């Protein structure tokens, strides 16, 4: 779910007799875009945060703790993530920010300034109903869907997901090395490769081991080693080692050829 709010000068500064300028030309800073004045950017950011804090208070209760974390998104600046402290842990709820002025200019709204946010409804439902795995939303298992039938007649029905038995996981490791001093910054690309091949059979991928081989004999190469563990699990059946081995070989091949990783 996405939301956008645009402001004219009078809307952004409704109580000002002589409202501050919204637009200018300067260097972009962490606080504002090059085309925005600091006053306008601050006012938009304040309105955005107050609005979204009201939203999460409505969803989680008025006493919910929140925190704002600066982030990068391509279509907003400055940008933030909003986290809530719910059930003894911090949870990311949404991303937001001041809209890039170029977008508004190209849309014929060059006299406006605005904010935008994006909220993952599935993630929110997982938090509110205690659903542990996002893939359950696409499962055809009636043990999942029937639990939410009361909400069809009453959206305020108190529902807490009741877990049902899962099939066993299958683990495989992917290890590779890079020259020492050259950090591996392709984690997102690696995840795309893994999920592009194995799809929803991948439940989790995490880094489980890292070491630097810096003390070696003269003439030997120094390197950093990474090991990622892939947790395969089907929501509908028991996976076999044979079918997972086929996927693992494909992942190793693509990681080597496309990502240029030195697979171990």
Steps between C-alpha positions, in 0.01 A plus 500: 500500500634843406398852598585848370422848634573822308511853639477849361677776690182602684426139594850436630513824701131568577563738789776706339414852383807497280574130448863396439610413149460133412745489209857610446824399337778369719703187561321190622560424868384219729217731610361618166513470122678754283166644380344525848559752774591361839183650650273329247676165530481512879129588492419215260702255706325609820156456346599160358629369832203626697260341251669160500549496876124551523447208263708254701343623825159415352621154395713403798358716780576850634789382721702343216868601495637621167837589354602669176804373312658694213500294180557528126220462247537605135180706478514693829749714692536524790369149566420299810385164625247488782551226758269403786585315820246221503507177702849572635668568167549783251311441175532691174153615395544732203729719291434864414648837415473836326420439133767579245400832347592381149215249523248772584639732232464228236144433618392861456504582873807721505334743745450226759719318748404170658569181688444134421504171688479130425353247743525122457154369586626144528770605747245692703259205505785275612563727797136551600389138460825325600560343159860368497563450127402736216470205258187386684307776323541311171442156643192309387479321835156554654651464847630852440217672312216369718649666807410842356141431394355688804657820365270486196204596722686704760834664425553559872482130584793408728704250298832344588653258254526144633810331349469161339763239433773577248702275280865451594768737366794407279824693552775567248804728529648729237863597564728730303801725546607846394848659499587642842410867520225470239177474698202313358222753435281286276272350765183628330613364163578163659155489660342575162691213343398257773134597500493527122597134476334345806208742540273449801684184602756730663391582855817673619851591390753618758873552535626235746878528464764755404875497541808668358799298393753775568782290647630290214835395371696721263362491148155372602183701438322675786123477493170543685263206518118516522252221568124548455255237621186448291195360677268329252148411614178439312167606642326207328728196502821341619798595286751239391876537510516414132281788384676747730839387370385587147402853611822540697712411196310756291556767767872425518531520122317832467684649800830405340423608144279808556623633835861391439526338843785263578289207618657259748 
